[in-house]
mmCIF file of C-alpha atoms in Angstrom:
data_model
loop_
_atom_site.group_PDB
_atom_site.id
_atom_site.type_symbol
_atom_site.label_atom_id
_atom_site.label_comp_id
_atom_site.label_asym_id
_atom_site.label_seq_id
_atom_site.Cartn_x
_atom_site.Cartn_y
_atom_site.Cartn_z
ATOM 1 C CA UNK A 1 86.822 -60.219 -43.577
ATOM 2 C CA UNK A 2 89.099 -57.267 -42.857
ATOM 3 C CA UNK A 3 91.568 -58.525 -40.267
ATOM 4 C CA UNK A 4 92.861 -54.988 -39.635
ATOM 5 C CA UNK A 5 96.508 -56.041 -39.765
ATOM 6 C CA UNK A 6 97.803 -53.150 -41.847
ATOM 7 C CA UNK A 7 101.059 -51.777 -40.371
ATOM 8 C CA UNK A 8 100.870 -54.055 -37.331
ATOM 9 C CA UNK A 9 104.226 -55.584 -36.363
ATOM 10 C CA UNK A 10 104.836 -59.325 -36.042
ATOM 11 C CA UNK A 11 107.719 -61.735 -35.517
ATOM 12 C CA UNK A 12 107.538 -65.003 -37.452
ATOM 13 C CA UNK A 13 109.948 -67.870 -36.775
ATOM 14 C CA UNK A 14 110.830 -70.526 -39.331
ATOM 15 C CA UNK A 15 109.827 -68.114 -42.080
ATOM 16 C CA UNK A 16 111.438 -69.816 -45.082
ATOM 17 C CA UNK A 17 109.582 -73.123 -45.046
ATOM 18 C CA UNK A 18 106.275 -74.808 -44.296
ATOM 19 C CA UNK A 19 103.896 -73.127 -41.881
ATOM 20 C CA UNK A 20 106.213 -70.243 -41.025
ATOM 21 C CA UNK A 21 106.609 -69.237 -44.650
ATOM 22 C CA UNK A 22 102.887 -69.527 -45.355
ATOM 23 C CA UNK A 23 101.946 -67.439 -42.301
ATOM 24 C CA UNK A 24 104.582 -64.758 -42.920
ATOM 25 C CA UNK A 25 103.420 -64.491 -46.532
ATOM 26 C CA UNK A 26 99.774 -64.227 -45.460
ATOM 27 C CA UNK A 27 100.544 -61.508 -42.899
ATOM 28 C CA UNK A 28 102.476 -59.505 -45.483
ATOM 29 C CA UNK A 29 99.577 -59.903 -47.916
ATOM 30 C CA UNK A 30 97.311 -58.390 -45.240
ATOM 31 C CA UNK A 31 99.573 -55.347 -45.039
ATOM 32 C CA UNK A 32 101.369 -56.240 -41.819
ATOM 33 C CA UNK A 33 105.031 -55.547 -41.101
ATOM 34 C CA UNK A 34 106.831 -58.815 -40.413
ATOM 35 C CA UNK A 35 110.218 -59.576 -38.888
ATOM 36 C CA UNK A 36 111.009 -62.869 -40.604
ATOM 37 C CA UNK A 37 113.488 -65.179 -38.884
ATOM 38 C CA UNK A 38 115.194 -68.290 -40.251
ATOM 39 C CA UNK A 39 118.653 -69.816 -40.488
ATOM 40 C CA UNK A 40 118.882 -69.750 -44.292
ATOM 41 C CA UNK A 41 120.080 -66.320 -45.422
ATOM 42 C CA UNK A 42 119.805 -67.146 -49.122
ATOM 43 C CA UNK A 43 116.190 -68.280 -48.832
ATOM 44 C CA UNK A 44 115.265 -65.290 -46.663
ATOM 45 C CA UNK A 45 116.660 -62.890 -49.235
ATOM 46 C CA UNK A 46 115.073 -64.747 -52.115
ATOM 47 C CA UNK A 47 111.637 -64.797 -50.511
ATOM 48 C CA UNK A 48 111.457 -61.461 -48.684
ATOM 49 C CA UNK A 49 114.120 -58.982 -49.821
ATOM 50 C CA UNK A 50 111.815 -57.326 -52.346
ATOM 51 C CA UNK A 51 109.022 -56.732 -49.804
ATOM 52 C CA UNK A 52 109.418 -53.384 -48.005
ATOM 53 C CA UNK A 53 107.289 -54.616 -45.091
ATOM 54 C CA UNK A 54 109.619 -57.532 -44.313
ATOM 55 C CA UNK A 55 112.604 -57.202 -41.966
ATOM 56 C CA UNK A 56 115.053 -60.078 -42.310
ATOM 57 C CA UNK A 57 116.863 -61.694 -39.384
ATOM 58 C CA UNK A 58 119.179 -64.585 -40.176
ATOM 59 C CA UNK A 59 119.746 -67.024 -37.338
ATOM 60 C CA UNK A 60 118.326 -69.746 -35.132
ATOM 61 C CA UNK A 61 115.372 -68.317 -33.227
ATOM 62 C CA UNK A 62 115.913 -70.886 -30.471
ATOM 63 C CA UNK A 63 119.241 -69.292 -29.509
ATOM 64 C CA UNK A 64 119.594 -66.639 -26.815
ATOM 65 C CA UNK A 65 121.637 -64.325 -29.065
ATOM 66 C CA UNK A 66 118.914 -64.194 -31.717
ATOM 67 C CA UNK A 67 116.203 -63.519 -29.150
ATOM 68 C CA UNK A 68 118.296 -60.623 -27.811
ATOM 69 C CA UNK A 69 118.806 -59.371 -31.368
ATOM 70 C CA UNK A 70 115.050 -59.440 -31.954
ATOM 71 C CA UNK A 71 114.458 -57.423 -28.776
ATOM 72 C CA UNK A 72 116.878 -54.791 -30.103
ATOM 73 C CA UNK A 73 115.218 -54.758 -33.534
ATOM 74 C CA UNK A 74 111.741 -54.328 -32.065
ATOM 75 C CA UNK A 75 113.053 -51.618 -29.743
ATOM 76 C CA UNK A 76 110.327 -49.309 -28.509
ATOM 77 C CA UNK A 77 107.930 -50.188 -31.323
ATOM 78 C CA UNK A 78 104.675 -51.914 -30.382
ATOM 79 C CA UNK A 79 104.870 -55.612 -31.210
ATOM 80 C CA UNK A 80 101.375 -56.807 -32.064
ATOM 81 C CA UNK A 81 101.996 -60.522 -32.376
ATOM 82 C CA UNK A 82 104.387 -63.449 -32.686
ATOM 83 C CA UNK A 83 104.407 -66.819 -34.369
ATOM 84 C CA UNK A 84 106.453 -69.076 -32.097
ATOM 85 C CA UNK A 85 107.747 -71.701 -34.477
ATOM 86 C CA UNK A 86 110.899 -73.730 -35.101
ATOM 87 C CA UNK A 87 111.915 -77.222 -36.175
ATOM 88 C CA UNK A 88 111.442 -80.333 -34.071
ATOM 89 C CA UNK A 89 113.633 -83.174 -32.795
ATOM 90 C CA UNK A 90 114.338 -86.412 -34.683
ATOM 91 C CA UNK A 91 111.727 -89.138 -34.975
ATOM 92 C CA UNK A 92 112.484 -91.881 -32.427
ATOM 93 C CA UNK A 93 110.809 -94.481 -30.253
ATOM 94 C CA UNK A 94 111.202 -94.232 -26.477
ATOM 95 C CA UNK A 95 113.856 -96.922 -26.178
ATOM 96 C CA UNK A 96 115.841 -95.472 -29.074
ATOM 97 C CA UNK A 97 116.344 -92.164 -27.292
ATOM 98 C CA UNK A 98 119.342 -91.162 -25.223
ATOM 99 C CA UNK A 99 119.440 -88.673 -22.382
ATOM 100 C CA UNK A 100 121.271 -86.266 -24.684
ATOM 101 C CA UNK A 101 118.298 -86.530 -27.075
ATOM 102 C CA UNK A 102 116.041 -85.420 -24.229
ATOM 103 C CA UNK A 103 118.352 -82.566 -23.254
ATOM 104 C CA UNK A 104 118.439 -81.380 -26.866
ATOM 105 C CA UNK A 105 114.658 -81.685 -27.218
ATOM 106 C CA UNK A 106 114.193 -79.610 -24.052
ATOM 107 C CA UNK A 107 116.299 -76.848 -25.615
ATOM 108 C CA UNK A 108 114.607 -77.033 -29.012
ATOM 109 C CA UNK A 109 111.012 -77.402 -27.904
ATOM 110 C CA UNK A 110 110.559 -75.781 -24.496
ATOM 111 C CA UNK A 111 113.382 -73.711 -23.044
ATOM 112 C CA UNK A 112 113.687 -71.176 -25.851
ATOM 113 C CA UNK A 113 109.920 -70.675 -25.920
ATOM 114 C CA UNK A 114 109.953 -69.741 -22.245
ATOM 115 C CA UNK A 115 112.745 -67.232 -22.904
ATOM 116 C CA UNK A 116 111.084 -65.896 -26.040
ATOM 117 C CA UNK A 117 107.730 -65.494 -24.320
ATOM 118 C CA UNK A 118 109.216 -63.763 -21.287
ATOM 119 C CA UNK A 119 111.195 -61.440 -23.567
ATOM 120 C CA UNK A 120 108.146 -59.911 -25.262
ATOM 121 C CA UNK A 121 104.993 -60.509 -23.220
ATOM 122 C CA UNK A 122 105.651 -57.793 -20.588
ATOM 123 C CA UNK A 123 105.759 -55.067 -23.264
ATOM 124 C CA UNK A 124 102.593 -56.445 -24.847
ATOM 125 C CA UNK A 125 100.870 -56.340 -21.479
ATOM 126 C CA UNK A 126 101.987 -52.758 -20.967
ATOM 127 C CA UNK A 127 100.548 -51.865 -24.387
ATOM 128 C CA UNK A 128 97.321 -53.696 -23.524
ATOM 129 C CA UNK A 129 97.426 -55.829 -26.661
ATOM 130 C CA UNK A 130 99.167 -58.863 -28.118
ATOM 131 C CA UNK A 131 98.562 -62.056 -30.038
ATOM 132 C CA UNK A 132 100.842 -65.088 -29.705
ATOM 133 C CA UNK A 133 100.443 -68.326 -31.630
ATOM 134 C CA UNK A 134 102.588 -71.379 -30.934
ATOM 135 C CA UNK A 135 102.872 -74.122 -33.532
ATOM 136 C CA UNK A 136 103.122 -77.478 -31.801
ATOM 137 C CA UNK A 137 101.616 -80.791 -32.992
ATOM 138 C CA UNK A 138 98.414 -82.799 -32.968
ATOM 139 C CA UNK A 139 100.437 -85.330 -30.947
ATOM 140 C CA UNK A 140 99.670 -83.289 -27.800
ATOM 141 C CA UNK A 141 96.117 -84.623 -28.102
ATOM 142 C CA UNK A 142 96.911 -88.082 -29.468
ATOM 143 C CA UNK A 143 100.464 -89.473 -29.511
ATOM 144 C CA UNK A 144 102.005 -90.148 -32.917
ATOM 145 C CA UNK A 145 104.238 -93.137 -33.541
ATOM 146 C CA UNK A 146 107.993 -92.383 -33.346
ATOM 147 C CA UNK A 147 107.479 -88.889 -31.940
ATOM 148 C CA UNK A 148 108.049 -89.359 -28.215
ATOM 149 C CA UNK A 149 110.502 -86.442 -27.927
ATOM 150 C CA UNK A 150 108.162 -84.065 -29.716
ATOM 151 C CA UNK A 151 105.035 -85.253 -27.908
ATOM 152 C CA UNK A 152 106.519 -85.054 -24.422
ATOM 153 C CA UNK A 153 108.104 -81.619 -24.631
ATOM 154 C CA UNK A 154 105.282 -80.077 -26.638
ATOM 155 C CA UNK A 155 102.908 -81.140 -23.889
ATOM 156 C CA UNK A 156 105.050 -79.030 -21.558
ATOM 157 C CA UNK A 157 104.514 -76.064 -23.898
ATOM 158 C CA UNK A 158 100.763 -76.639 -23.644
ATOM 159 C CA UNK A 159 101.101 -76.385 -19.864
ATOM 160 C CA UNK A 160 103.126 -73.198 -20.183
ATOM 161 C CA UNK A 161 100.699 -71.515 -22.570
ATOM 162 C CA UNK A 162 97.562 -72.521 -20.695
ATOM 163 C CA UNK A 163 98.970 -71.314 -17.383
ATOM 164 C CA UNK A 164 100.219 -67.987 -18.716
ATOM 165 C CA UNK A 165 96.980 -67.364 -20.611
ATOM 166 C CA UNK A 166 95.134 -67.643 -17.290
ATOM 167 C CA UNK A 167 97.612 -65.452 -15.439
ATOM 168 C CA UNK A 168 97.364 -62.566 -17.939
ATOM 169 C CA UNK A 169 93.836 -63.080 -19.292
ATOM 170 C CA UNK A 170 92.748 -59.511 -18.532
ATOM 171 C CA UNK A 171 95.779 -57.884 -20.125
ATOM 172 C CA UNK A 172 94.603 -57.887 -23.750
ATOM 173 C CA UNK A 173 97.264 -60.455 -24.653
ATOM 174 C CA UNK A 174 96.092 -63.843 -25.946
ATOM 175 C CA UNK A 175 98.104 -67.035 -26.336
ATOM 176 C CA UNK A 176 96.970 -70.032 -28.366
ATOM 177 C CA UNK A 177 98.425 -73.217 -29.797
ATOM 178 C CA UNK A 178 97.831 -74.727 -33.208
ATOM 179 C CA UNK A 179 98.381 -78.459 -33.459
ATOM 180 C CA UNK A 180 98.992 -79.463 -37.068
ATOM 181 C CA UNK A 181 98.343 -82.973 -38.218
ATOM 182 C CA UNK A 182 99.784 -84.300 -41.480
ATOM 183 C CA UNK A 183 100.457 -81.446 -43.882
ATOM 184 C CA UNK A 184 102.235 -81.266 -47.198
ATOM 185 C CA UNK A 185 105.379 -79.694 -45.753
ATOM 186 C CA UNK A 186 109.007 -80.920 -45.538
ATOM 187 C CA UNK A 187 108.630 -81.831 -41.854
ATOM 188 C CA UNK A 188 106.174 -84.674 -42.455
ATOM 189 C CA UNK A 189 108.553 -86.632 -44.668
ATOM 190 C CA UNK A 190 110.843 -87.477 -41.735
ATOM 191 C CA UNK A 191 108.036 -89.563 -40.221
ATOM 192 C CA UNK A 192 107.449 -91.424 -43.448
ATOM 193 C CA UNK A 193 111.174 -92.069 -43.862
ATOM 194 C CA UNK A 194 111.370 -93.398 -40.304
ATOM 195 C CA UNK A 195 108.413 -95.720 -40.866
ATOM 196 C CA UNK A 196 109.943 -96.873 -44.139
ATOM 197 C CA UNK A 197 113.192 -97.774 -42.337
ATOM 198 C CA UNK A 198 111.308 -99.687 -39.647
ATOM 199 C CA UNK A 199 109.076 -101.673 -41.986
ATOM 200 C CA UNK A 200 111.191 -102.021 -45.111
ATOM 201 C CA UNK A 201 108.296 -100.670 -47.163
ATOM 202 C CA UNK A 202 108.933 -98.090 -49.907
ATOM 203 C CA UNK A 203 108.601 -94.461 -48.820
ATOM 204 C CA UNK A 204 105.799 -93.863 -51.340
ATOM 205 C CA UNK A 205 103.761 -96.782 -49.968
ATOM 206 C CA UNK A 206 104.201 -95.605 -46.384
ATOM 207 C CA UNK A 207 103.082 -92.113 -47.321
ATOM 208 C CA UNK A 208 100.034 -93.325 -49.234
ATOM 209 C CA UNK A 209 98.945 -95.573 -46.368
ATOM 210 C CA UNK A 210 99.259 -92.680 -43.925
ATOM 211 C CA UNK A 211 97.168 -90.415 -46.146
ATOM 212 C CA UNK A 212 94.438 -93.059 -46.387
ATOM 213 C CA UNK A 213 94.138 -92.991 -42.590
ATOM 214 C CA UNK A 214 93.294 -89.269 -42.540
ATOM 215 C CA UNK A 215 89.486 -88.907 -42.447
ATOM 216 C CA UNK A 216 89.400 -86.173 -45.108
ATOM 217 C CA UNK A 217 91.622 -88.351 -47.317
ATOM 218 C CA UNK A 218 94.359 -85.844 -48.044
ATOM 219 C CA UNK A 219 97.324 -84.023 -46.579
ATOM 220 C CA UNK A 220 96.714 -80.491 -45.390
ATOM 221 C CA UNK A 221 98.307 -77.514 -47.126
ATOM 222 C CA UNK A 222 100.342 -74.837 -45.382
ATOM 223 C CA UNK A 223 98.189 -72.070 -46.853
ATOM 224 C CA UNK A 224 95.052 -73.552 -45.268
ATOM 225 C CA UNK A 225 96.807 -73.736 -41.916
ATOM 226 C CA UNK A 226 97.979 -70.135 -42.299
ATOM 227 C CA UNK A 227 94.447 -68.789 -42.677
ATOM 228 C CA UNK A 228 93.530 -69.862 -39.140
ATOM 229 C CA UNK A 229 96.862 -68.727 -37.708
ATOM 230 C CA UNK A 230 96.474 -65.247 -39.192
ATOM 231 C CA UNK A 231 92.976 -64.942 -37.750
ATOM 232 C CA UNK A 232 94.324 -65.893 -34.317
ATOM 233 C CA UNK A 233 96.957 -63.181 -34.765
ATOM 234 C CA UNK A 234 94.263 -60.576 -35.444
ATOM 235 C CA UNK A 235 91.984 -58.431 -33.301
ATOM 236 C CA UNK A 236 89.026 -60.647 -34.184
ATOM 237 C CA UNK A 237 90.337 -63.453 -31.972
ATOM 238 C CA UNK A 238 90.180 -61.442 -28.736
ATOM 239 C CA UNK A 239 87.880 -63.956 -26.994
ATOM 240 C CA UNK A 240 90.024 -67.001 -27.775
ATOM 241 C CA UNK A 241 92.923 -67.653 -25.429
ATOM 242 C CA UNK A 242 94.644 -70.621 -23.830
ATOM 243 C CA UNK A 243 93.331 -72.976 -26.502
ATOM 244 C CA UNK A 244 95.016 -75.869 -28.303
ATOM 245 C CA UNK A 245 93.333 -76.162 -31.680
ATOM 246 C CA UNK A 246 93.851 -79.152 -33.966
ATOM 247 C CA UNK A 247 94.278 -78.658 -37.705
ATOM 248 C CA UNK A 248 94.486 -82.291 -38.724
ATOM 249 C CA UNK A 249 91.814 -83.318 -41.205
ATOM 250 C CA UNK A 250 89.929 -85.075 -38.422
ATOM 251 C CA UNK A 251 92.794 -87.434 -37.536
ATOM 252 C CA UNK A 252 92.640 -86.931 -33.753
ATOM 253 C CA UNK A 253 89.781 -89.039 -32.385
ATOM 254 C CA UNK A 254 89.580 -87.349 -28.982
ATOM 255 C CA UNK A 255 86.490 -85.326 -28.103
ATOM 256 C CA UNK A 256 88.500 -83.101 -25.709
#
């Protein structure tokens, strides 16, 4: 399928690792121009410096200054799409959390996404076209042990995206959420380490037990996840908006 992404402009957060890296790489492979954002300058240069279609921005995409910098970099160019993606809060149970944990999670998981969305959606609406994909978690459909901070604030993002998708449905701008389950990325290991600490079981045993509970019997791969994300960032997805789509190997049991 020709996704018609050649020379289209995208912003991709978290571009040096996991899903962000896989999606940025896939977009570049399709001929898109990608503004890649991450905190690690060395990794950004190593992975993208040689690609003429990649524009590198070093910094934390959740910070106001970086969002303002991205607005300046985009300038009056048409921005065709964005991958809204950054790291999550620590793995904790409810009674382990402090109020400062909740304040920090609000900043990391919700507040910056509101600012980021408001910074770029009006121009997309004016252009009559835009594709936005938010990476959240399968925990918004079915809570995951030790992830109360992530689950709670990501559910707020679902409310934000669903509401805005309804408000601007006729504008040509779509907004969708991908909810990854267990994938073979660095982020998943923090859950296995937490479970290992709680149970005293070896990390390898915890990980193997978790994998056995996934219906397909394996961890997902970032490249598989990227294929759906890139489609959602393309013209072909015009009739899909306001959706929260699980990519989880069948782990979520809900029918809704």
